[in-house]
Amino acid sequence: MKVFCSENNVDYGTYTFNYAVYAIKEFQSELSEIYSKGFLPYTGNSSIESEIFYLARSLRVNLTEFEDTSENRRVNRLVEPLNIKLEVIEKAKFNLQDSDFKKFCADYINERIGEDNMSLERWDYILKQETGTHFFKFSNEEKVMGYVLTALNEDLVHYWFAFFDTVYMRSHSLGKWMMWSVIKWAKENGKKYTYLGTAYKPAALYKIRDHKGLEYWDGYKWNKEVKVLKEWCQTDLEPRIADRFKNEINPNDFINSL
């Protein structure tokens, strides 16, 4: 992997000079290292030929500490009557051109994500990325209920892009159940971590509230202080005078804790 920084905002008033940090994946065998350093795959520009990752407040479940919460059990009871079965399918063996699959994803994008955030062209670009290796397919005898595109290896599962039947979203919390199911599968199959994407803004709180064993990348290490993470998410949209380090009340204490 190669790491590079790209200049962003400049604030001479507080001597804050922001850089976005990226990693270039050179080999698929680097996935564990890349994820372990807080990077997540970037697919916002389909003209980029390399597989790029961005450094962010990434969220993961440490599976040695994962166990079901009361909320996990409640949602599972709601979904049980649907008799959903899980299949894990290698992307290389999955028919990406299947018309039913393409329509399922397109319908979800149009209804839940929006063309501005996820065009069908971008989805095709994502499907071509080597990083995504497997589909988790959820279905019962009547129909497909959902798909999750994941990055999966001997160490981890990255819950990357999920598509599900929105008819069951409110009545059965189907999206939450699918995320829990992937985490549970990862633990049962000897993985170390399940990565859940970023943890920013109040919209991310559902991931944080629902699962035990959570850790987030704080810029230096994987941090287990979930209470702090919730506070950060609640205040992410509020303007800050400077970066978090400069806003520390006791910066020496912070430095000594590293």
Coordinates of C-alpha atoms in Angstrom, one line a residue:
M1 CA 0.0 0.0 0.0
K2 CA 1.0 3.6 -0.6
V3 CA -0.2 6.5 1.6
F4 CA -0.5 10.1 0.4
C5 CA -2.0 13.3 1.8
S6 CA -4.0 15.9 -0.1
E7 CA -4.2 19.5 1.2
N8 CA -7.6 20.7 2.3
N9 CA -8.6 23.8 4.3
V10 CA -6.1 26.3 5.7
D11 CA -6.7 28.3 8.8
Y12 CA -3.7 30.4 9.7
G13 CA -5.6 31.9 12.7
T14 CA -5.3 28.7 14.6
Y15 CA -2.3 27.2 12.6
T16 CA -4.6 24.4 11.4
F17 CA -3.6 22.9 8.0
N18 CA -5.8 20.1 7.0
Y19 CA -4.8 17.1 4.9
A20 CA -7.0 14.3 3.7
V21 CA -5.1 11.0 4.0
Y22 CA -5.5 8.3 1.4
A23 CA -4.1 4.8 0.8
I24 CA -3.6 3.1 -2.5
K25 CA -4.2 -0.6 -2.4
E26 CA -1.5 -2.4 -4.4
F27 CA -2.4 -6.0 -3.6
Q28 CA -5.6 -7.6 -2.3
S29 CA -3.5 -9.2 0.5
E30 CA -3.1 -5.7 2.0
L31 CA -6.8 -5.4 3.0
S32 CA -6.4 -6.4 6.6
E33 CA -3.6 -3.9 7.1
I34 CA -5.5 -1.1 5.3
Y35 CA -8.6 -1.6 7.3
S36 CA -6.7 -1.9 10.6
K37 CA -5.2 1.6 10.0
G38 CA -8.7 3.2 9.8
F39 CA -9.0 3.4 6.0
L40 CA -12.2 2.7 4.1
P41 CA -12.7 2.3 0.3
Y42 CA -13.3 5.5 -1.7
T43 CA -15.5 5.1 -4.8
G44 CA -16.7 8.7 -5.3
N45 CA -14.8 9.2 -8.6
S46 CA -15.4 6.4 -11.1
S47 CA -12.5 7.8 -13.3
I48 CA -9.9 6.6 -10.8
E49 CA -8.4 3.4 -11.9
S50 CA -6.6 2.5 -8.7
E51 CA -8.4 1.2 -5.6
I52 CA -8.2 4.1 -3.2
F53 CA -9.0 4.2 0.5
Y54 CA -9.7 7.3 2.7
L55 CA -8.8 7.7 6.4
A56 CA -11.8 8.4 8.5
R57 CA -13.5 7.7 11.8
S58 CA -14.0 4.1 10.9
L59 CA -16.2 1.8 13.0
R60 CA -15.7 -1.9 13.7
V61 CA -16.9 -4.7 16.0
N62 CA -14.2 -6.5 17.9
L63 CA -15.7 -10.0 17.6
T64 CA -14.0 -11.4 20.7
E65 CA -16.2 -9.0 22.6
F66 CA -19.3 -9.2 20.6
E67 CA -22.5 -10.7 22.1
D68 CA -26.1 -10.2 21.4
T69 CA -27.8 -7.2 23.0
S70 CA -31.5 -7.0 24.0
E71 CA -32.1 -4.9 20.9
N72 CA -30.5 -7.6 18.7
R73 CA -32.7 -10.2 20.2
R74 CA -35.8 -8.1 19.8
V75 CA -35.2 -7.5 16.1
N76 CA -34.4 -11.1 15.6
R77 CA -37.8 -12.1 17.1
L78 CA -39.5 -9.7 14.6
V79 CA -37.7 -11.3 11.6
E80 CA -37.9 -14.9 12.6
P81 CA -41.4 -15.5 11.1
L82 CA -40.1 -14.5 7.7
N83 CA -37.9 -17.6 7.6
I84 CA -34.9 -15.9 5.9
K85 CA -31.9 -17.9 4.9
L86 CA -28.4 -16.6 4.4
E87 CA -26.1 -17.5 1.6
V88 CA -22.5 -16.3 1.3
I89 CA -21.5 -16.2 -2.4
E90 CA -18.2 -15.3 -3.9
K91 CA -18.5 -12.3 -6.2
A92 CA -16.6 -14.2 -8.9
K93 CA -19.3 -16.8 -8.9
F94 CA -22.2 -14.4 -8.7
N95 CA -24.1 -13.3 -11.9
L96 CA -23.8 -9.6 -11.7
Q97 CA -25.8 -9.3 -14.9
D98 CA -28.8 -11.1 -13.5
S99 CA -31.8 -8.9 -14.3
D100 CA -33.6 -9.5 -11.0
F101 CA -30.4 -8.6 -9.1
K102 CA -29.9 -5.4 -11.1
K103 CA -33.5 -4.4 -10.7
F104 CA -33.4 -5.1 -6.9
C105 CA -30.4 -2.8 -6.5
A106 CA -31.7 -0.1 -8.8
D107 CA -35.1 0.0 -7.0
Y108 CA -33.3 0.4 -3.6
I109 CA -31.0 3.1 -5.0
N110 CA -33.9 5.0 -6.4
E111 CA -36.0 4.7 -3.2
R112 CA -33.5 5.0 -0.4
I113 CA -30.2 6.4 -1.6
G114 CA -31.0 8.7 -4.5
E115 CA -29.3 9.1 -7.9
D116 CA -27.3 12.1 -6.6
N117 CA -25.6 9.9 -4.0
M118 CA -25.4 6.6 -5.8
S119 CA -25.8 6.5 -9.6
L120 CA -26.2 3.2 -11.3
E121 CA -22.9 4.0 -13.1
R122 CA -21.2 4.3 -9.7
W123 CA -22.7 1.0 -8.5
D124 CA -21.3 -0.7 -11.6
Y125 CA -17.9 0.9 -10.8
I126 CA -18.1 -0.4 -7.2
L127 CA -18.9 -3.9 -8.4
K128 CA -15.7 -4.0 -10.5
Q129 CA -13.5 -3.2 -7.5
E130 CA -11.4 -6.1 -6.4
T131 CA -12.0 -5.0 -2.7
G132 CA -15.6 -6.3 -2.7
T133 CA -15.3 -10.1 -2.7
H134 CA -18.6 -11.7 -1.5
F135 CA -22.3 -11.2 -1.4
F136 CA -24.4 -12.0 1.6
K137 CA -27.8 -13.0 0.1
F138 CA -30.9 -13.0 2.3
S139 CA -34.0 -14.8 0.9
N140 CA -36.9 -17.0 1.9
E141 CA -39.0 -19.4 -0.2
E142 CA -40.9 -16.6 -1.7
K143 CA -38.4 -13.9 -2.7
V144 CA -35.0 -12.2 -2.1
M145 CA -35.1 -10.0 0.9
G146 CA -31.6 -8.4 0.6
Y147 CA -28.0 -8.3 -0.5
V148 CA -24.9 -7.1 1.2
L149 CA -21.7 -6.5 -0.8
T150 CA -18.7 -7.2 1.5
A151 CA -15.0 -7.3 1.6
L152 CA -14.1 -10.7 3.2
N153 CA -10.9 -12.4 4.1
E154 CA -9.5 -14.6 6.8
D155 CA -9.5 -11.7 9.3
L156 CA -12.5 -9.5 8.6
V157 CA -15.8 -8.7 7.0
H158 CA -16.5 -5.2 5.8
Y159 CA -20.2 -4.6 5.6
W160 CA -19.9 -2.3 2.6
F161 CA -23.2 -1.8 0.7
A162 CA -26.5 -3.2 1.7
F163 CA -29.8 -3.4 -0.3
F164 CA -33.0 -4.7 1.2
D165 CA -36.7 -5.0 0.6
T166 CA -37.9 -1.7 2.1
V167 CA -41.4 -3.1 2.6
Y168 CA -40.0 -4.8 5.8
M169 CA -37.8 -1.9 6.9
R170 CA -40.2 -0.4 9.4
S171 CA -42.3 -3.4 10.4
H172 CA -39.3 -5.8 10.9
S173 CA -36.2 -3.6 11.1
L174 CA -34.8 -5.7 8.2
G175 CA -31.8 -3.5 7.6
K176 CA -30.7 -3.7 11.3
W177 CA -31.3 -7.4 11.3
M178 CA -29.1 -7.9 8.2
M179 CA -26.2 -6.0 9.8
W180 CA -26.5 -8.0 13.0
S181 CA -26.6 -11.2 10.9
V182 CA -23.4 -10.4 9.1
I183 CA -21.7 -9.6 12.4
K184 CA -22.9 -12.8 13.9
W185 CA -21.8 -14.8 10.9
A186 CA -18.4 -13.3 11.1
K187 CA -18.0 -14.2 14.7
E188 CA -19.2 -17.8 14.1
N189 CA -16.8 -18.2 11.2
G190 CA -13.7 -17.1 13.1
K191 CA -13.2 -13.6 11.9
K192 CA -11.6 -11.0 14.1
Y193 CA -13.5 -7.9 13.1
T194 CA -16.6 -6.7 11.2
Y195 CA -16.1 -3.2 9.8
L196 CA -19.3 -1.1 9.6
G197 CA -18.1 2.0 7.6
T198 CA -17.9 5.5 9.1
A199 CA -19.3 6.8 12.4
Y200 CA -20.2 10.5 11.9
K201 CA -23.3 12.6 12.6
P202 CA -26.4 11.5 14.5
A203 CA -27.4 9.3 11.6
A204 CA -24.7 6.8 12.6
L205 CA -25.9 6.3 16.1
Y206 CA -28.1 3.3 15.3
K207 CA -24.9 1.3 14.5
I208 CA -23.3 2.4 17.8
R209 CA -26.3 1.7 20.0
D210 CA -27.1 -1.7 18.7
H211 CA -23.8 -3.7 19.0
K212 CA -21.4 -4.7 21.7
G213 CA -17.6 -4.8 21.1
L214 CA -17.5 -1.5 19.2
E215 CA -14.2 0.3 18.5
Y216 CA -13.7 3.5 16.4
W217 CA -10.5 4.9 14.8
D218 CA -9.8 8.2 16.6
G219 CA -6.8 9.2 14.5
Y220 CA -4.3 7.3 16.5
K221 CA -5.8 4.1 17.7
W222 CA -8.9 1.9 17.9
N223 CA -10.8 3.5 20.8
K224 CA -13.5 1.7 22.9
E225 CA -14.9 4.8 24.6
V226 CA -18.3 4.5 23.0
K227 CA -19.7 7.3 25.2
V228 CA -17.2 9.7 23.7
L229 CA -18.1 8.5 20.2
K230 CA -21.8 9.2 20.8
E231 CA -20.9 12.7 21.9
W232 CA -18.8 13.3 18.8
C233 CA -21.6 12.0 16.5
Q234 CA -24.1 14.3 18.3
T235 CA -21.9 17.4 17.7
D236 CA -20.3 16.6 14.3
L237 CA -22.5 19.2 12.6
E238 CA -21.6 22.0 15.0
P239 CA -18.9 24.4 13.9
R240 CA -15.5 24.1 15.7
I241 CA -12.9 26.8 16.2
A242 CA -10.1 24.3 15.5
D243 CA -9.3 20.6 15.5
R244 CA -10.0 18.4 18.5
F245 CA -6.4 18.5 19.7
K246 CA -6.3 22.3 19.8
N247 CA -9.6 22.3 21.6
E248 CA -8.3 19.9 24.4
I249 CA -8.6 21.5 27.8
N250 CA -5.5 19.6 28.9
P251 CA -3.4 19.0 25.8
N252 CA -0.5 17.6 27.8
D253 CA -2.7 14.9 29.3
F254 CA -3.9 14.0 25.8
I255 CA -0.3 13.8 24.6
N256 CA 0.8 11.6 27.5
S257 CA -2.1 9.3 26.8
L258 CA -0.8 8.4 23.4

